Amino acid sequence: MAYTATVKLDGDTQTYALSANVKKYTLMDLGFVKGRSGAFSFERSLDPNTPYQAAFKVKLAVNADLTGFKMSTVTGNGMQRANIFKNDAHPEAVEQLRFILQSFIDRDVLIEK
């Protein structure tokens, strides 16, 4: 999956874009990890009860020059993409995802389109 300017998760109605004001130190403050290539990655459980036995995770990556990003929801092992919005089957995971993404919006990392 390539880095893009906007991302819409499978099944979601909202589209997100990387803010023009994003800073590297803000990403680090929010829990992003800088990789060898300079790209920043973020991975969190969407289970509000326990982060250790996650059914779903959210994964984000921002490229080194802060011009593009990718985002996806995946299964607990991180190997397959998952649609947590399907049939309203996972309302807790959706709520947790919205909370995480709202914190990124509040810190001027993402914007809603």
XYZ file of C-alpha atoms in Angstrom:
113
model
C 0.000 0.000 0.000
C 1.472 3.315 -1.073
C 1.522 6.559 0.879
C -1.354 8.816 -0.161
C -2.686 12.268 0.664
C -6.101 11.009 1.829
C -7.323 7.734 3.295
C -10.792 6.267 3.742
C -10.990 3.088 5.826
C -12.973 0.108 4.530
C -16.631 0.638 5.444
C -16.112 4.094 6.959
C -17.918 7.201 5.730
C -15.189 9.610 6.865
C -12.098 10.502 4.830
C -8.907 11.632 6.554
C -5.954 13.625 5.247
C -2.557 14.450 6.682
C -2.432 17.970 8.076
C -0.057 20.449 6.475
C 1.016 21.474 10.001
C 2.135 18.026 11.184
C 5.474 17.964 13.032
C 7.835 15.078 13.714
C 7.938 15.727 17.460
C 4.131 15.659 17.596
C 4.129 12.214 15.994
C 6.671 11.010 18.558
C 4.570 12.465 21.411
C 1.531 10.530 20.156
C 3.346 7.195 20.154
C 4.641 6.937 16.605
C 7.939 5.087 16.209
C 10.567 6.261 13.730
C 11.880 3.494 11.489
C 15.199 3.106 9.697
C 13.870 4.729 6.543
C 12.714 7.761 8.524
C 9.030 6.855 8.240
C 6.857 6.956 11.351
C 4.584 4.046 12.301
C 1.780 3.689 14.848
C -0.054 0.530 15.895
C -2.672 0.275 18.662
C -5.277 -2.177 19.842
C -8.923 -1.278 19.313
C -10.072 -3.394 22.267
C -11.143 -1.009 25.064
C -10.919 -3.729 27.730
C -7.472 -5.205 27.196
C -4.710 -4.233 24.779
C -3.062 -7.645 25.082
C -5.702 -9.821 23.387
C -6.764 -7.502 20.619
C -9.330 -8.590 18.072
C -8.543 -5.550 15.893
C -5.762 -2.986 15.585
C -5.318 0.325 13.818
C -2.097 0.858 11.888
C -0.849 4.202 10.600
C 2.357 5.117 8.823
C 3.601 8.566 7.819
C 6.444 8.902 5.322
C 9.735 10.566 6.288
C 9.023 13.893 4.575
C 5.524 14.127 6.154
C 3.699 14.413 2.816
C 1.772 11.137 2.752
C 0.369 8.479 5.032
C -1.417 5.167 5.065
C -3.926 3.829 7.550
C -5.751 0.546 7.976
C -7.649 -1.558 10.468
C -6.311 -5.086 10.759
C -6.984 -8.285 12.657
C -5.364 -8.818 16.049
C -2.307 -10.505 14.574
C -1.887 -7.643 12.084
C -1.833 -9.883 9.035
C -5.215 -9.212 7.378
C -7.205 -6.056 6.782
C -10.501 -5.903 8.650
C -13.708 -3.923 8.170
C -14.808 -3.045 11.715
C -17.729 -0.962 10.394
C -19.444 -3.939 8.770
C -23.003 -4.567 10.068
C -22.339 -2.606 13.289
C -20.827 -5.795 14.718
C -17.982 -4.100 16.608
C -19.236 -0.833 18.155
C -16.542 -0.800 20.876
C -13.751 -1.057 18.295
C -15.321 1.723 16.219
C -15.611 3.939 19.305
C -11.974 3.301 20.235
C -10.863 4.044 16.663
C -12.800 7.325 16.642
C -11.186 8.281 19.976
C -7.660 7.623 18.655
C -8.283 9.477 15.400
C -9.847 12.412 17.258
C -6.673 12.757 19.329
C -4.705 12.950 16.062
C -7.099 15.621 14.783
C -6.812 17.578 18.039
C -2.994 17.528 17.792
C -3.090 18.676 14.139
C -1.765 15.445 12.657
C -4.894 14.538 10.688
C -7.798 16.523 9.305
C -11.267 15.360 8.291
C -12.237 15.869 4.685
